[in-house]
Amino acid sequence: MDGHTDTRMTESAGAGRDAESVSKFVESFAAQLVEAGMQRMAARVFAALLASDKGVLTSAELSEQLQISPAAVSGAVRYLAQTHMVSREREPGSRRERYRVHGDQWYEALTNREAVLKRWEAALRDGVNSLGPDTPAGRRLAETLAFFEFVEVEVASMMERWRVHRERTFGQG
Amino acid sequence: MDGHTDTRMTESAGAGRDAESVSKFVESFAAQLVEAGMQRMAARVFAALLASDKGVLTSAELSEQLQISPAAVSGAVRYLAQTHMVSREREPGSRRERYRVHGDQWYEALTNREAVLKRWEAALRDGVNSLGPDTPAGRRLAETLAFFEFVEVEVASMMERWRVHRERTFGQG
DNA sequence: CGCTTCTTTCAGAAATTTGTGAAGTTAAGG
DNA sequence: CCTTAACTTCACAAATTTCTGAAAGAAGCG
């Protein structure tokens, strides 16, 4: 109950860190992400990377730590890479791939929601046109569209402010 | 191909509007929402409301327009109401319920993401504590936490700006 | 007070998603 | 060039989710 006990232990996954604490965090944070709509394996992989010592793990390490097949790791990582939540690296001169989160990850991910927004906006624009901009429904769609456009711009500048704030607070990590 | 043709037609759903245009918009916008993670029926109901004349439809109208059972409407609406995407009204002196989107809906919905963020933050705080704030992983979690806290504040003020902007542009809808 | 109309709940059928083992592919190292 | 180590793809089994019809539950209205 008092946070940060020191049951450090049984090496296993990392450099002798408390495997149980790590696992507890991974599972509970992943559960929250799942509840918000992320696929389970992707959420677990992401959480495991967040909680890892260097922010980097190999496929084999993930597979062992989370008790899932290499295939599952592969699928999860594909999803995470597509959505820019992790990046994949290849240790030169090895066929081992390493997956990494960096501090900037959420920044990246949010920035990429832009693509989704754009598609929504396109659908809305079509709607405004085909229903007519001067019908009640058309006006409603137009207002929705305006909201998204507003958000898009605002999020961009918000992210800029985060970059500044972050550098001040954490150095460039 | 040229947007806004005037095949107005076959009454059917609304007040003699072009049912086909409406349906096209509904299905394509809903598809985008689904792709972004929303349940299909919820997405279709929401899109139908957006494209409706008054922003209000009864259960029966939704059921007929979307060709789904009343049960499906019920489930979709429950979800949408929970997430504050629609509000339910009861026409006084009738057991007919009416569901409404208003222009402010996205504002509402986004505001309510706050609850989700709070849970994420809680999970992260636990993680920082149990892994230790001075470990590399702990620092990474702390930075992630800081990002969410930053976003939470920023989104709040962004929404305030939207309210102002909206009123200027559209009047109070 | 019971009838009628609308909505919700429930159990189950159907469809979709998820995770696995096994085979396939790529690339390093001898 | 062959072997071997690693990741990916594929087909399938299992679990979960989704939607429906049917029954049950409210609430107006006679």
PDB file of N, CA, C and O (backbone and C1' of nucleotides) in Angstrom, chain C residues 1-6 9-14 17 20-22 24-25 27-30, chain D residues 1-4 6-7 9-11 14 17-22 25-30:
ATOM      1  P    DC C   1     -58.065  -0.256  -8.930  1.00  0.00           P
ATOM      2  O5'  DC C   1     -58.129  -0.595 -10.467  1.00  0.00           O
ATOM      3  C5'  DC C   1     -59.334  -1.220 -10.910  1.00  0.00           C
ATOM      4  C4'  DC C   1     -59.183  -1.497 -12.388  1.00  0.00           C
ATOM      5  C3'  DC C   1     -57.961  -2.350 -12.749  1.00  0.00           C
ATOM      6  O3'  DC C   1     -58.369  -3.166 -13.832  1.00  0.00           O
ATOM      7  C1'  DC C   1     -57.874  -0.380 -13.972  1.00  0.00           C
ATOM      8  P    DG C   2     -57.904  -4.704 -13.869  1.00  0.00           P
ATOM      9  O5'  DG C   2     -57.835  -4.940 -15.437  1.00  0.00           O
ATOM     10  C5'  DG C   2     -58.999  -4.622 -16.216  1.00  0.00           C
ATOM     11  C4'  DG C   2     -58.565  -3.899 -17.457  1.00  0.00           C
ATOM     12  C3'  DG C   2     -57.539  -4.664 -18.317  1.00  0.00           C
ATOM     13  O3'  DG C   2     -57.995  -4.555 -19.633  1.00  0.00           O
ATOM     14  C1'  DG C   2     -56.816  -2.487 -17.997  1.00  0.00           C
ATOM     15  P    DC C   3     -57.613  -5.627 -20.734  1.00  0.00           P
ATOM     16  O5'  DC C   3     -57.380  -4.652 -21.972  1.00  0.00           O
ATOM     17  C5'  DC C   3     -58.259  -3.520 -22.154  1.00  0.00           C
ATOM     18  C4'  DC C   3     -57.606  -2.569 -23.130  1.00  0.00           C
ATOM     19  C3'  DC C   3     -56.737  -3.244 -24.181  1.00  0.00           C
ATOM     20  O3'  DC C   3     -56.988  -2.601 -25.423  1.00  0.00           O
ATOM     21  C1'  DC C   3     -55.448  -1.671 -22.982  1.00  0.00           C
ATOM     22  P    DT C   4     -56.365  -3.188 -26.781  1.00  0.00           P
ATOM     23  O5'  DT C   4     -55.285  -2.067 -27.153  1.00  0.00           O
ATOM     24  C5'  DT C   4     -55.598  -0.688 -26.893  1.00  0.00           C
ATOM     25  C4'  DT C   4     -54.316   0.120 -27.068  1.00  0.00           C
ATOM     26  C3'  DT C   4     -53.362  -0.424 -28.126  1.00  0.00           C
ATOM     27  O3'  DT C   4     -52.957   0.662 -28.925  1.00  0.00           O
ATOM     28  C1'  DT C   4     -52.217  -0.127 -26.092  1.00  0.00           C
ATOM     29  P    DT C   5     -52.128   0.473 -30.274  1.00  0.00           P
ATOM     30  O5'  DT C   5     -50.771   1.237 -29.921  1.00  0.00           O
ATOM     31  C5'  DT C   5     -50.841   2.511 -29.255  1.00  0.00           C
ATOM     32  C4'  DT C   5     -49.465   2.849 -28.719  1.00  0.00           C
ATOM     33  C3'  DT C   5     -48.319   2.485 -29.668  1.00  0.00           C
ATOM     34  O3'  DT C   5     -47.424   3.583 -29.692  1.00  0.00           O
ATOM     35  C1'  DT C   5     -47.919   1.567 -27.546  1.00  0.00           C
ATOM     36  P    DC C   6     -46.481   3.759 -30.950  1.00  0.00           P
ATOM     37  O5'  DC C   6     -45.068   3.602 -30.233  1.00  0.00           O
ATOM     38  C5'  DC C   6     -44.662   4.649 -29.337  1.00  0.00           C
ATOM     39  C4'  DC C   6     -43.756   4.060 -28.292  1.00  0.00           C
ATOM     40  C3'  DC C   6     -42.391   3.600 -28.819  1.00  0.00           C
ATOM     41  O3'  DC C   6     -41.405   4.523 -28.384  1.00  0.00           O
ATOM     42  C1'  DC C   6     -43.297   2.162 -27.140  1.00  0.00           C
ATOM     43  P    DT C   9     -32.302  -1.996 -20.161  1.00  0.00           P
ATOM     44  O5'  DT C   9     -32.659  -3.561 -20.116  1.00  0.00           O
ATOM     45  C5'  DT C   9     -33.785  -3.983 -19.357  1.00  0.00           C
ATOM     46  C4'  DT C   9     -34.007  -5.480 -19.581  1.00  0.00           C
ATOM     47  C3'  DT C   9     -32.719  -6.317 -19.537  1.00  0.00           C
ATOM     48  O3'  DT C   9     -33.014  -7.468 -18.758  1.00  0.00           O
ATOM     49  C1'  DT C   9     -33.886  -6.724 -21.541  1.00  0.00           C
ATOM     50  P    DC C  10     -31.845  -8.412 -18.239  1.00  0.00           P
ATOM     51  O5'  DC C  10     -32.057  -9.742 -19.101  1.00  0.00           O
ATOM     52  C5'  DC C  10     -33.388 -10.205 -19.338  1.00  0.00           C
ATOM     53  C4'  DC C  10     -33.359 -11.364 -20.325  1.00  0.00           C
ATOM     54  C3'  DC C  10     -32.034 -12.143 -20.353  1.00  0.00           C
ATOM     55  O3'  DC C  10     -32.326 -13.519 -20.330  1.00  0.00           O
ATOM     56  C1'  DC C  10     -32.611 -11.407 -22.526  1.00  0.00           C
ATOM     57  P    DA C  11     -31.215 -14.621 -19.964  1.00  0.00           P
ATOM     58  O5'  DA C  11     -31.359 -15.650 -21.170  1.00  0.00           O
ATOM     59  C5'  DA C  11     -32.658 -15.889 -21.739  1.00  0.00           C
ATOM     60  C4'  DA C  11     -32.486 -16.538 -23.103  1.00  0.00           C
ATOM     61  C3'  DA C  11     -31.259 -17.441 -23.221  1.00  0.00           C
ATOM     62  O3'  DA C  11     -31.608 -18.568 -23.999  1.00  0.00           O
ATOM     63  C1'  DA C  11     -31.102 -15.671 -24.800  1.00  0.00           C
ATOM     64  P    DG C  12     -30.573 -19.720 -24.310  1.00  0.00           P
ATOM     65  O5'  DG C  12     -30.263 -19.483 -25.855  1.00  0.00           O
ATOM     66  C5'  DG C  12     -31.358 -19.420 -26.763  1.00  0.00           C
ATOM     67  C4'  DG C  12     -30.869 -18.862 -28.086  1.00  0.00           C
ATOM     68  C3'  DG C  12     -29.664 -19.619 -28.681  1.00  0.00           C
ATOM     69  O3'  DG C  12     -29.901 -19.779 -30.067  1.00  0.00           O
ATOM     70  C1'  DG C  12     -29.201 -17.329 -28.603  1.00  0.00           C
ATOM     71  P    DA C  13     -29.215 -20.967 -30.840  1.00  0.00           P
ATOM     72  O5'  DA C  13     -28.959 -20.309 -32.263  1.00  0.00           O
ATOM     73  C5'  DA C  13     -30.032 -19.678 -32.950  1.00  0.00           C
ATOM     74  C4'  DA C  13     -29.452 -18.739 -33.983  1.00  0.00           C
ATOM     75  C3'  DA C  13     -28.344 -19.351 -34.847  1.00  0.00           C
ATOM     76  O3'  DA C  13     -28.552 -18.938 -36.191  1.00  0.00           O
ATOM     77  C1'  DA C  13     -27.481 -17.472 -33.666  1.00  0.00           C
ATOM     78  P    DA C  14     -27.497 -19.292 -37.321  1.00  0.00           P
ATOM     79  O5'  DA C  14     -26.608 -17.979 -37.418  1.00  0.00           O
ATOM     80  C5'  DA C  14     -27.250 -16.709 -37.614  1.00  0.00           C
ATOM     81  C4'  DA C  14     -26.176 -15.663 -37.823  1.00  0.00           C
ATOM     82  C3'  DA C  14     -25.035 -16.103 -38.729  1.00  0.00           C
ATOM     83  O3'  DA C  14     -24.778 -15.042 -39.646  1.00  0.00           O
ATOM     84  C1'  DA C  14     -24.171 -15.404 -36.632  1.00  0.00           C
ATOM     85  P    DT C  17     -13.785  -7.565 -37.494  1.00  0.00           P
ATOM     86  O5'  DT C  17     -13.063  -8.156 -36.206  1.00  0.00           O
ATOM     87  C5'  DT C  17     -13.752  -8.080 -34.964  1.00  0.00           C
ATOM     88  C4'  DT C  17     -12.912  -8.684 -33.864  1.00  0.00           C
ATOM     89  C3'  DT C  17     -11.408  -8.438 -33.989  1.00  0.00           C
ATOM     90  O3'  DT C  17     -10.959  -8.077 -32.698  1.00  0.00           O
ATOM     91  C1'  DT C  17     -11.829 -10.759 -33.813  1.00  0.00           C
ATOM     92  P    DT C  20      -0.960 -16.435 -27.885  1.00  0.00           P
ATOM     93  O5'  DT C  20      -0.968 -17.776 -28.734  1.00  0.00           O
ATOM     94  C5'  DT C  20      -1.907 -18.808 -28.382  1.00  0.00           C
ATOM     95  C4'  DT C  20      -1.857 -19.923 -29.416  1.00  0.00           C
ATOM     96  C3'  DT C  20      -0.431 -20.344 -29.760  1.00  0.00           C
ATOM     97  O3'  DT C  20      -0.244 -21.702 -29.383  1.00  0.00           O
ATOM     98  C1'  DT C  20      -1.726 -19.933 -31.740  1.00  0.00           C
ATOM     99  P    DG C  21       1.294 -22.248 -29.359  1.00  0.00           P
ATOM    100  O5'  DG C  21       1.327 -23.165 -30.671  1.00  0.00           O
ATOM    101  C5'  DG C  21       0.378 -24.220 -30.821  1.00  0.00           C
ATOM    102  C4'  DG C  21       0.469 -24.746 -32.236  1.00  0.00           C
ATOM    103  C3'  DG C  21       1.855 -25.255 -32.642  1.00  0.00           C
ATOM    104  O3'  DG C  21       1.656 -26.410 -33.458  1.00  0.00           O
ATOM    105  C1'  DG C  21       1.215 -23.474 -34.080  1.00  0.00           C
ATOM    106  P    DA C  22       2.903 -27.249 -34.014  1.00  0.00           P
ATOM    107  O5'  DA C  22       2.962 -26.831 -35.553  1.00  0.00           O
ATOM    108  C5'  DA C  22       1.751 -26.782 -36.314  1.00  0.00           C
ATOM    109  C4'  DA C  22       2.084 -26.293 -37.722  1.00  0.00           C
ATOM    110  C3'  DA C  22       3.471 -26.724 -38.221  1.00  0.00           C
ATOM    111  O3'  DA C  22       3.390 -26.953 -39.617  1.00  0.00           O
ATOM    112  C1'  DA C  22       3.345 -24.392 -38.228  1.00  0.00           C
ATOM    113  P    DG C  24       5.726 -24.334 -46.405  1.00  0.00           P
ATOM    114  O5'  DG C  24       6.055 -22.784 -46.281  1.00  0.00           O
ATOM    115  C5'  DG C  24       5.008 -21.824 -46.474  1.00  0.00           C
ATOM    116  C4'  DG C  24       5.601 -20.427 -46.459  1.00  0.00           C
ATOM    117  C3'  DG C  24       6.819 -20.255 -47.374  1.00  0.00           C
ATOM    118  O3'  DG C  24       6.676 -19.013 -48.060  1.00  0.00           O
ATOM    119  C1'  DG C  24       7.382 -19.623 -45.171  1.00  0.00           C
ATOM    120  P    DT C  25       7.762 -18.580 -49.168  1.00  0.00           P
ATOM    121  O5'  DT C  25       8.581 -17.459 -48.368  1.00  0.00           O
ATOM    122  C5'  DT C  25       7.870 -16.370 -47.768  1.00  0.00           C
ATOM    123  C4'  DT C  25       8.861 -15.400 -47.123  1.00  0.00           C
ATOM    124  C3'  DT C  25      10.116 -15.137 -47.962  1.00  0.00           C
ATOM    125  O3'  DT C  25      10.357 -13.743 -47.958  1.00  0.00           O
ATOM    126  C1'  DT C  25      10.726 -15.815 -45.793  1.00  0.00           C
ATOM    127  P    DA C  27      16.381  -9.336 -46.683  1.00  0.00           P
ATOM    128  O5'  DA C  27      17.577  -9.661 -45.690  1.00  0.00           O
ATOM    129  C5'  DA C  27      17.379  -9.491 -44.288  1.00  0.00           C
ATOM    130  C4'  DA C  27      18.470 -10.242 -43.553  1.00  0.00           C
ATOM    131  C3'  DA C  27      19.872 -10.085 -44.170  1.00  0.00           C
ATOM    132  O3'  DA C  27      20.787 -10.008 -43.118  1.00  0.00           O
ATOM    133  C1'  DA C  27      19.387 -12.329 -43.959  1.00  0.00           C
ATOM    134  P    DA C  28      22.137  -9.201 -43.231  1.00  0.00           P
ATOM    135  O5'  DA C  28      23.086  -9.938 -42.195  1.00  0.00           O
ATOM    136  C5'  DA C  28      22.727  -9.934 -40.815  1.00  0.00           C
ATOM    137  C4'  DA C  28      23.239 -11.204 -40.161  1.00  0.00           C
ATOM    138  C3'  DA C  28      24.758 -11.384 -40.196  1.00  0.00           C
ATOM    139  O3'  DA C  28      25.164 -11.834 -38.922  1.00  0.00           O
ATOM    140  C1'  DA C  28      23.708 -13.256 -41.184  1.00  0.00           C
ATOM    141  P    DG C  29      26.635 -11.755 -38.413  1.00  0.00           P
ATOM    142  O5'  DG C  29      27.171 -13.234 -38.656  1.00  0.00           O
ATOM    143  C5'  DG C  29      26.413 -14.321 -38.131  1.00  0.00           C
ATOM    144  C4'  DG C  29      27.087 -15.623 -38.472  1.00  0.00           C
ATOM    145  C3'  DG C  29      28.605 -15.524 -38.646  1.00  0.00           C
ATOM    146  O3'  DG C  29      29.170 -16.709 -38.117  1.00  0.00           O
ATOM    147  C1'  DG C  29      27.642 -16.352 -40.630  1.00  0.00           C
ATOM    148  P    DG C  30      30.730 -16.774 -37.829  1.00  0.00           P
ATOM    149  O5'  DG C  30      31.134 -18.134 -38.545  1.00  0.00           O
ATOM    150  C5'  DG C  30      30.539 -19.349 -38.093  1.00  0.00           C
ATOM    151  C4'  DG C  30      30.390 -20.289 -39.275  1.00  0.00           C
ATOM    152  C3'  DG C  30      31.716 -20.862 -39.786  1.00  0.00           C
ATOM    153  O3'  DG C  30      31.722 -22.273 -39.626  1.00  0.00           O
ATOM    154  C1'  DG C  30      30.310 -20.120 -41.569  1.00  0.00           C
TER     155       DG C  30
ATOM    156  P    DC D   1      26.633 -20.389 -55.569  1.00  0.00           P
ATOM    157  O5'  DC D   1      26.425 -21.018 -54.164  1.00  0.00           O
ATOM    158  C5'  DC D   1      26.535 -22.407 -54.255  1.00  0.00           C
ATOM    159  C4'  DC D   1      26.420 -23.005 -52.897  1.00  0.00           C
ATOM    160  C3'  DC D   1      24.964 -23.138 -52.445  1.00  0.00           C
ATOM    161  O3'  DC D   1      24.947 -24.259 -51.568  1.00  0.00           O
ATOM    162  C1'  DC D   1      26.073 -21.839 -50.905  1.00  0.00           C
ATOM    163  P    DC D   2      23.802 -25.375 -51.758  1.00  0.00           P
ATOM    164  O5'  DC D   2      23.760 -25.958 -50.288  1.00  0.00           O
ATOM    165  C5'  DC D   2      25.004 -26.262 -49.653  1.00  0.00           C
ATOM    166  C4'  DC D   2      24.935 -25.850 -48.202  1.00  0.00           C
ATOM    167  C3'  DC D   2      23.604 -26.171 -47.510  1.00  0.00           C
ATOM    168  O3'  DC D   2      23.906 -26.956 -46.385  1.00  0.00           O
ATOM    169  C1'  DC D   2      24.262 -23.944 -47.052  1.00  0.00           C
ATOM    170  P    DT D   3      22.716 -27.542 -45.494  1.00  0.00           P
ATOM    171  O5'  DT D   3      22.860 -26.648 -44.190  1.00  0.00           O
ATOM    172  C5'  DT D   3      24.179 -26.411 -43.665  1.00  0.00           C
ATOM    173  C4'  DT D   3      24.077 -25.461 -42.478  1.00  0.00           C
ATOM    174  C3'  DT D   3      22.879 -25.741 -41.565  1.00  0.00           C
ATOM    175  O3'  DT D   3      23.350 -25.708 -40.225  1.00  0.00           O
ATOM    176  C1'  DT D   3      22.863 -23.471 -42.273  1.00  0.00           C
ATOM    177  P    DT D   4      22.368 -26.104 -39.014  1.00  0.00           P
ATOM    178  O5'  DT D   4      22.058 -24.684 -38.358  1.00  0.00           O
ATOM    179  C5'  DT D   4      23.103 -23.701 -38.270  1.00  0.00           C
ATOM    180  C4'  DT D   4      22.485 -22.380 -37.869  1.00  0.00           C
ATOM    181  C3'  DT D   4      21.263 -22.512 -36.938  1.00  0.00           C
ATOM    182  O3'  DT D   4      21.400 -21.519 -35.931  1.00  0.00           O
ATOM    183  C1'  DT D   4      20.678 -21.208 -38.810  1.00  0.00           C
ATOM    184  P    DA D   6      18.276 -15.714 -32.490  1.00  0.00           P
ATOM    185  O5'  DA D   6      16.957 -15.104 -33.138  1.00  0.00           O
ATOM    186  C5'  DA D   6      17.053 -13.768 -33.580  1.00  0.00           C
ATOM    187  C4'  DA D   6      16.114 -13.555 -34.725  1.00  0.00           C
ATOM    188  C3'  DA D   6      14.675 -13.344 -34.290  1.00  0.00           C
ATOM    189  O3'  DA D   6      14.488 -11.947 -34.128  1.00  0.00           O
ATOM    190  C1'  DA D   6      14.895 -14.524 -36.376  1.00  0.00           C
ATOM    191  P    DC D   7      13.104 -11.441 -33.536  1.00  0.00           P
ATOM    192  O5'  DC D   7      12.154 -11.317 -34.814  1.00  0.00           O
ATOM    193  C5'  DC D   7      12.441 -10.291 -35.754  1.00  0.00           C
ATOM    194  C4'  DC D   7      11.631 -10.531 -37.014  1.00  0.00           C
ATOM    195  C3'  DC D   7      10.140 -10.264 -36.857  1.00  0.00           C
ATOM    196  O3'  DC D   7       9.737  -9.376 -37.891  1.00  0.00           O
ATOM    197  C1'  DC D   7      10.503 -12.367 -37.881  1.00  0.00           C
ATOM    198  P    DT D   9       3.811  -9.934 -42.790  1.00  0.00           P
ATOM    199  O5'  DT D   9       3.132 -11.280 -43.328  1.00  0.00           O
ATOM    200  C5'  DT D   9       3.882 -12.127 -44.190  1.00  0.00           C
ATOM    201  C4'  DT D   9       3.183 -13.476 -44.345  1.00  0.00           C
ATOM    202  C3'  DT D   9       1.656 -13.411 -44.454  1.00  0.00           C
ATOM    203  O3'  DT D   9       1.275 -14.264 -45.519  1.00  0.00           O
ATOM    204  C1'  DT D   9       2.281 -14.906 -42.750  1.00  0.00           C
ATOM    205  P    DC D  10      -0.221 -14.201 -46.082  1.00  0.00           P
ATOM    206  O5'  DC D  10      -0.788 -15.631 -45.652  1.00  0.00           O
ATOM    207  C5'  DC D  10       0.058 -16.777 -45.750  1.00  0.00           C
ATOM    208  C4'  DC D  10      -0.615 -17.968 -45.079  1.00  0.00           C
ATOM    209  C3'  DC D  10      -2.141 -17.920 -45.112  1.00  0.00           C
ATOM    210  O3'  DC D  10      -2.624 -19.171 -45.562  1.00  0.00           O
ATOM    211  C1'  DC D  10      -1.358 -18.243 -42.888  1.00  0.00           C
ATOM    212  P    DA D  11      -4.165 -19.342 -46.001  1.00  0.00           P
ATOM    213  O5'  DA D  11      -4.642 -20.524 -45.038  1.00  0.00           O
ATOM    214  C5'  DA D  11      -3.709 -21.540 -44.639  1.00  0.00           C
ATOM    215  C4'  DA D  11      -4.306 -22.341 -43.493  1.00  0.00           C
ATOM    216  C3'  DA D  11      -5.829 -22.434 -43.496  1.00  0.00           C
ATOM    217  O3'  DA D  11      -6.187 -23.697 -42.991  1.00  0.00           O
ATOM    218  C1'  DA D  11      -5.126 -21.321 -41.545  1.00  0.00           C
ATOM    219  P    DA D  14     -11.078 -25.438 -30.153  1.00  0.00           P
ATOM    220  O5'  DA D  14     -11.048 -23.934 -29.612  1.00  0.00           O
ATOM    221  C5'  DA D  14      -9.812 -23.393 -29.146  1.00  0.00           C
ATOM    222  C4'  DA D  14     -10.076 -22.011 -28.582  1.00  0.00           C
ATOM    223  C3'  DA D  14     -11.321 -21.940 -27.697  1.00  0.00           C
ATOM    224  O3'  DA D  14     -10.987 -21.174 -26.558  1.00  0.00           O
ATOM    225  C1'  DA D  14     -11.497 -20.366 -29.464  1.00  0.00           C
ATOM    226  P    DT D  17     -15.890  -8.783 -25.585  1.00  0.00           P
ATOM    227  O5'  DT D  17     -16.719  -8.487 -26.917  1.00  0.00           O
ATOM    228  C5'  DT D  17     -15.999  -8.376 -28.139  1.00  0.00           C
ATOM    229  C4'  DT D  17     -16.949  -8.160 -29.296  1.00  0.00           C
ATOM    230  C3'  DT D  17     -18.087  -7.172 -29.026  1.00  0.00           C
ATOM    231  O3'  DT D  17     -18.122  -6.302 -30.141  1.00  0.00           O
ATOM    232  C1'  DT D  17     -18.958  -9.218 -29.837  1.00  0.00           C
ATOM    233  P    DT D  18     -19.143  -5.082 -30.258  1.00  0.00           P
ATOM    234  O5'  DT D  18     -20.298  -5.675 -31.179  1.00  0.00           O
ATOM    235  C5'  DT D  18     -19.929  -6.354 -32.365  1.00  0.00           C
ATOM    236  C4'  DT D  18     -21.172  -6.755 -33.124  1.00  0.00           C
ATOM    237  C3'  DT D  18     -22.362  -5.802 -32.962  1.00  0.00           C
ATOM    238  O3'  DT D  18     -22.956  -5.675 -34.237  1.00  0.00           O
ATOM    239  C1'  DT D  18     -23.002  -7.968 -32.360  1.00  0.00           C
ATOM    240  P    DC D  19     -23.997  -4.560 -34.608  1.00  0.00           P
ATOM    241  O5'  DC D  19     -25.355  -5.385 -34.703  1.00  0.00           O
ATOM    242  C5'  DC D  19     -25.583  -6.175 -35.878  1.00  0.00           C
ATOM    243  C4'  DC D  19     -26.757  -7.080 -35.618  1.00  0.00           C
ATOM    244  C3'  DC D  19     -28.067  -6.340 -35.371  1.00  0.00           C
ATOM    245  O3'  DC D  19     -28.953  -6.626 -36.463  1.00  0.00           O
ATOM    246  C1'  DC D  19     -27.698  -8.136 -33.798  1.00  0.00           C
ATOM    247  P    DT D  20     -30.428  -6.021 -36.470  1.00  0.00           P
ATOM    248  O5'  DT D  20     -31.255  -7.294 -36.015  1.00  0.00           O
ATOM    249  C5'  DT D  20     -31.006  -8.537 -36.662  1.00  0.00           C
ATOM    250  C4'  DT D  20     -31.765  -9.652 -35.956  1.00  0.00           C
ATOM    251  C3'  DT D  20     -33.212  -9.284 -35.647  1.00  0.00           C
ATOM    252  O3'  DT D  20     -34.075 -10.137 -36.379  1.00  0.00           O
ATOM    253  C1'  DT D  20     -32.102 -10.187 -33.719  1.00  0.00           C
ATOM    254  P    DG D  21     -35.646  -9.692 -36.460  1.00  0.00           P
ATOM    255  O5'  DG D  21     -36.339 -10.744 -35.473  1.00  0.00           O
ATOM    256  C5'  DG D  21     -36.135 -12.138 -35.655  1.00  0.00           C
ATOM    257  C4'  DG D  21     -36.678 -12.881 -34.442  1.00  0.00           C
ATOM    258  C3'  DG D  21     -38.149 -12.596 -34.130  1.00  0.00           C
ATOM    259  O3'  DG D  21     -38.747 -13.815 -33.660  1.00  0.00           O
ATOM    260  C1'  DG D  21     -36.809 -11.931 -32.286  1.00  0.00           C
ATOM    261  P    DA D  22     -40.263 -13.855 -33.222  1.00  0.00           P
ATOM    262  O5'  DA D  22     -40.206 -13.901 -31.621  1.00  0.00           O
ATOM    263  C5'  DA D  22     -39.384 -14.885 -30.975  1.00  0.00           C
ATOM    264  C4'  DA D  22     -39.477 -14.680 -29.475  1.00  0.00           C
ATOM    265  C3'  DA D  22     -40.892 -14.360 -28.986  1.00  0.00           C
ATOM    266  O3'  DA D  22     -41.090 -15.002 -27.731  1.00  0.00           O
ATOM    267  C1'  DA D  22     -39.450 -12.619 -28.365  1.00  0.00           C
ATOM    268  P    DG D  25     -41.140  -8.318 -16.037  1.00  0.00           P
ATOM    269  O5'  DG D  25     -41.011  -6.780 -16.428  1.00  0.00           O
ATOM    270  C5'  DG D  25     -39.749  -6.289 -16.862  1.00  0.00           C
ATOM    271  C4'  DG D  25     -39.869  -4.822 -17.195  1.00  0.00           C
ATOM    272  C3'  DG D  25     -40.732  -4.024 -16.236  1.00  0.00           C
ATOM    273  O3'  DG D  25     -39.973  -2.871 -15.887  1.00  0.00           O
ATOM    274  C1'  DG D  25     -41.452  -3.681 -18.475  1.00  0.00           C
ATOM    275  P    DA D  26     -40.599  -1.788 -14.910  1.00  0.00           P
ATOM    276  O5'  DA D  26     -41.250  -0.765 -15.923  1.00  0.00           O
ATOM    277  C5'  DA D  26     -41.471   0.548 -15.443  1.00  0.00           C
ATOM    278  C4'  DA D  26     -41.509   1.482 -16.632  1.00  0.00           C
ATOM    279  C3'  DA D  26     -42.495   2.614 -16.365  1.00  0.00           C
ATOM    280  O3'  DA D  26     -41.953   3.796 -16.857  1.00  0.00           O
ATOM    281  C1'  DA D  26     -43.156   1.381 -18.290  1.00  0.00           C
ATOM    282  P    DA D  27     -42.401   5.123 -16.126  1.00  0.00           P
ATOM    283  O5'  DA D  27     -43.404   5.792 -17.148  1.00  0.00           O
ATOM    284  C5'  DA D  27     -43.192   5.610 -18.554  1.00  0.00           C
ATOM    285  C4'  DA D  27     -44.453   6.014 -19.270  1.00  0.00           C
ATOM    286  C3'  DA D  27     -45.428   6.812 -18.412  1.00  0.00           C
ATOM    287  O3'  DA D  27     -46.035   7.765 -19.245  1.00  0.00           O
ATOM    288  C1'  DA D  27     -46.490   4.914 -19.213  1.00  0.00           C
ATOM    289  P    DG D  28     -46.640   9.061 -18.641  1.00  0.00           P
ATOM    290  O5'  DG D  28     -47.931   9.269 -19.566  1.00  0.00           O
ATOM    291  C5'  DG D  28     -47.754   9.828 -20.854  1.00  0.00           C
ATOM    292  C4'  DG D  28     -48.670   9.130 -21.851  1.00  0.00           C
ATOM    293  C3'  DG D  28     -50.090   9.695 -21.874  1.00  0.00           C
ATOM    294  O3'  DG D  28     -50.501   9.793 -23.218  1.00  0.00           O
ATOM    295  C1'  DG D  28     -50.155   7.367 -21.487  1.00  0.00           C
ATOM    296  P    DC D  29     -51.628  10.822 -23.624  1.00  0.00           P
ATOM    297  O5'  DC D  29     -52.929   9.913 -23.686  1.00  0.00           O
ATOM    298  C5'  DC D  29     -52.865   8.701 -24.426  1.00  0.00           C
ATOM    299  C4'  DC D  29     -54.162   7.951 -24.314  1.00  0.00           C
ATOM    300  C3'  DC D  29     -55.393   8.799 -23.979  1.00  0.00           C
ATOM    301  O3'  DC D  29     -56.464   8.308 -24.762  1.00  0.00           O
ATOM    302  C1'  DC D  29     -55.187   7.080 -22.410  1.00  0.00           C
ATOM    303  P    DG D  30     -57.673   9.243 -25.102  1.00  0.00           P
ATOM    304  O5'  DG D  30     -58.901   8.272 -24.817  1.00  0.00           O
ATOM    305  C5'  DG D  30     -58.998   7.058 -25.568  1.00  0.00           C
ATOM    306  C4'  DG D  30     -59.620   5.988 -24.688  1.00  0.00           C
ATOM    307  C3'  DG D  30     -61.035   6.345 -24.231  1.00  0.00           C
ATOM    308  O3'  DG D  30     -61.964   5.483 -24.861  1.00  0.00           O
ATOM    309  C1'  DG D  30     -59.693   5.466 -22.435  1.00  0.00           C
TER     310       DG D  30
END
